[in-house]
Every structure is written in C-alpha cells, then in structure tokens.
C-alpha positions as protocol buffer text, in pm:
chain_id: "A"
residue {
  index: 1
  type: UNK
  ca { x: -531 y: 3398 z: -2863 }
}
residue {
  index: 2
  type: UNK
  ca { x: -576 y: 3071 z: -2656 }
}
residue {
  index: 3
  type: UNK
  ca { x: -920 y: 3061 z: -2452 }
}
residue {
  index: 4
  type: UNK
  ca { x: -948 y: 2782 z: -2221 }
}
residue {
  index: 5
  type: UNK
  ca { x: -1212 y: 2619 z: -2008 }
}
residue {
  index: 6
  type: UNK
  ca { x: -1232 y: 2373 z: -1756 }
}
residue {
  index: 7
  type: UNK
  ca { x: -1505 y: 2106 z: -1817 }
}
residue {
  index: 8
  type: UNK
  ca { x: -1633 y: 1898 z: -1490 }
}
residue {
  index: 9
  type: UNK
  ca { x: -1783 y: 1547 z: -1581 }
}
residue {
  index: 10
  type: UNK
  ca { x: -2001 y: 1436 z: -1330 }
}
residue {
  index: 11
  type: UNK
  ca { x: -2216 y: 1067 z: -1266 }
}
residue {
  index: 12
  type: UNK
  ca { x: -2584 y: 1158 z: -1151 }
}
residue {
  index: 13
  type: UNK
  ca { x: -2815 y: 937 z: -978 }
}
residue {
  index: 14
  type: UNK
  ca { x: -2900 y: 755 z: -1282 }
}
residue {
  index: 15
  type: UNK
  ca { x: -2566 y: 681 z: -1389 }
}
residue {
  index: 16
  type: UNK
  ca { x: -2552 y: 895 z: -1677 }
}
residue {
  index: 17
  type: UNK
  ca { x: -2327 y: 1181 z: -1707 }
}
residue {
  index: 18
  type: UNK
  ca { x: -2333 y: 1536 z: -1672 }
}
residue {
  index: 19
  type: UNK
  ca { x: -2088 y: 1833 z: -1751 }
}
residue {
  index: 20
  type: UNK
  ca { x: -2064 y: 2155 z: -1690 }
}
residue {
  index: 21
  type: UNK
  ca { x: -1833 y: 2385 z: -1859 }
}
residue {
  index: 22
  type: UNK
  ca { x: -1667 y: 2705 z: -1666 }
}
residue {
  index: 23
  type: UNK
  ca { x: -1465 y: 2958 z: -1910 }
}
residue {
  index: 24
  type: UNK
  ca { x: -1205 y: 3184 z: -1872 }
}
residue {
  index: 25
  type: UNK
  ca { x: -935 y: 2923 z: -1671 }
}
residue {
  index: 26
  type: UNK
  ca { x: -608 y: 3065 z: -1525 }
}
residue {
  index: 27
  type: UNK
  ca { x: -330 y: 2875 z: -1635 }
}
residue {
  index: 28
  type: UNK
  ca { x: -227 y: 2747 z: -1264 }
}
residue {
  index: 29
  type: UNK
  ca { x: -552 y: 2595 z: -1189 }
}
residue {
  index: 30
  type: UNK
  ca { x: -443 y: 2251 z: -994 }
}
residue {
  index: 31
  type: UNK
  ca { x: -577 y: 1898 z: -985 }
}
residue {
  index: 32
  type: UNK
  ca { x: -655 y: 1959 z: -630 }
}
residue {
  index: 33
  type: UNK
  ca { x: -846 y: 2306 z: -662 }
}
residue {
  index: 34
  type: UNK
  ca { x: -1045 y: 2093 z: -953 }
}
residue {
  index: 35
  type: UNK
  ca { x: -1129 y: 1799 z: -712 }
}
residue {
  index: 36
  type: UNK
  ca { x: -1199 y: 2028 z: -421 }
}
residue {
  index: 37
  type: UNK
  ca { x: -1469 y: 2243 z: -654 }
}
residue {
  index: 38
  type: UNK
  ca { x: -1593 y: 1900 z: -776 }
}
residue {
  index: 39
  type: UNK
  ca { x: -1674 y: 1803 z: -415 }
}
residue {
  index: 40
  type: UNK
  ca { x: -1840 y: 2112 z: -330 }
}
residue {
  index: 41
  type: UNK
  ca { x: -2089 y: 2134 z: -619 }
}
residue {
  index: 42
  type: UNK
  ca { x: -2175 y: 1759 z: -551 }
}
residue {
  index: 43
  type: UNK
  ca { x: -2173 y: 1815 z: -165 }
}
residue {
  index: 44
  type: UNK
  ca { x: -2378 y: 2160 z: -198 }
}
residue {
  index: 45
  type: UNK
  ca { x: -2607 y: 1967 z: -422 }
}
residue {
  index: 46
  type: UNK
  ca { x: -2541 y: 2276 z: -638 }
}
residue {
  index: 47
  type: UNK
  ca { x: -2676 y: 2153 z: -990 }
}
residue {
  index: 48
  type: UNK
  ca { x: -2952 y: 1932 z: -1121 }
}
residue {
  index: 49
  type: UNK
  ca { x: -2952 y: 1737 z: -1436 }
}
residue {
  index: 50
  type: UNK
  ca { x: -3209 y: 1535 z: -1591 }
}
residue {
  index: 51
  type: UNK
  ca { x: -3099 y: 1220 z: -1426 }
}
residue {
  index: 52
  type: UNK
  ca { x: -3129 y: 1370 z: -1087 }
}
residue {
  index: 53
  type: UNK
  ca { x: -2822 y: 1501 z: -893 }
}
residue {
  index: 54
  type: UNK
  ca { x: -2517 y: 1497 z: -928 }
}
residue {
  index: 55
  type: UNK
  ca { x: -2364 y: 1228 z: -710 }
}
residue {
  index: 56
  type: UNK
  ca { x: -1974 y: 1151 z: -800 }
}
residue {
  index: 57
  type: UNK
  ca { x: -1692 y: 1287 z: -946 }
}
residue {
  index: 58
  type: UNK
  ca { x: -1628 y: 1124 z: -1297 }
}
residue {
  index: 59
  type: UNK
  ca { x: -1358 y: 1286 z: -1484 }
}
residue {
  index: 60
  type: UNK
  ca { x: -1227 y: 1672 z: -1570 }
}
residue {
  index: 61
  type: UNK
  ca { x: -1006 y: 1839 z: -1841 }
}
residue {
  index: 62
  type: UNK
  ca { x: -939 y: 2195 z: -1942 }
}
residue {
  index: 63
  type: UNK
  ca { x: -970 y: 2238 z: -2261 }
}
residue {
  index: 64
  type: UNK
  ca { x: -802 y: 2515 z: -2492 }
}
residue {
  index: 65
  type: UNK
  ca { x: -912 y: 2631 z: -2819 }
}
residue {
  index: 66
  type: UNK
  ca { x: -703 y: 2891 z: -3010 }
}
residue {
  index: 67
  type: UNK
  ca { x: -871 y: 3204 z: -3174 }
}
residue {
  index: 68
  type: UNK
  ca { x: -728 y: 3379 z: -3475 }
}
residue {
  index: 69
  type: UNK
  ca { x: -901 y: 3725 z: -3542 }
}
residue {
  index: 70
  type: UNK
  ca { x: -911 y: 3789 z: -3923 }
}
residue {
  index: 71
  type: UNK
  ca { x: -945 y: 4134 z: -4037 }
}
residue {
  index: 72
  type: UNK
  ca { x: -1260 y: 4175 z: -4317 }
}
residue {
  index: 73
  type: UNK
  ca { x: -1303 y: 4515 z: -4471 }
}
C-alpha cells in the first residue's frame, strides 16, 4: 500500500524555510492546484513559523512511501 503526501516548502520573512506536510494526496493532484493552494496559504497569511510568515513559494513535491503490513501472531 502506497501512502502519499504532498509537502509545501515555503520562504518566511527571515529567509529560512518552512514546510508543511498534507497526507492522504489523490493521485491527479496538478502543479497548478499545488501553486494555487501555495498562494492562498501565503495570501491568507494562514500559518506562522518561527521566522515570521510565510512570504513566498519555494518549492513542493509529493512524496510516496510504500507500506507492507506483516502479519505477527
């Protein structure tokens, strides 16, 4: 069983970056639906980090890691 997520890498105020991780991706999920949610959370001002907001888009990648259930009696 493959479980993907999509991580979002952002810049925030102090340069520094910043990630946040969403599970559970669909399999069609687009470039552009990715950019578009990028430019809400940074216009929204949805998340702090540390550094202060989040201020640009830096980079984004879904990544998949595959699960094998072993069965332990």
């Amino acid at each position: 069983m493959a479980d993907k997520s999509l991580v979002m890498t952002f810049l925030n105020e102090e340069g520094a970056r910043s990630s946040i991780t969403l599970p559970g991706v669909k399999d069609a999920l687009t470039e552009a639906e990715v950019s578009a949610a990028m430019d809400t959370v940074i216009a929204k001002n949805i998340f702090y980090s540390v550094g202060g907001n989040l201020v640009t888009k830096h980079s984004a990648s879904v990544v998949e890691r595959n699960v094998t259930d072993l069965q332990v009696r």
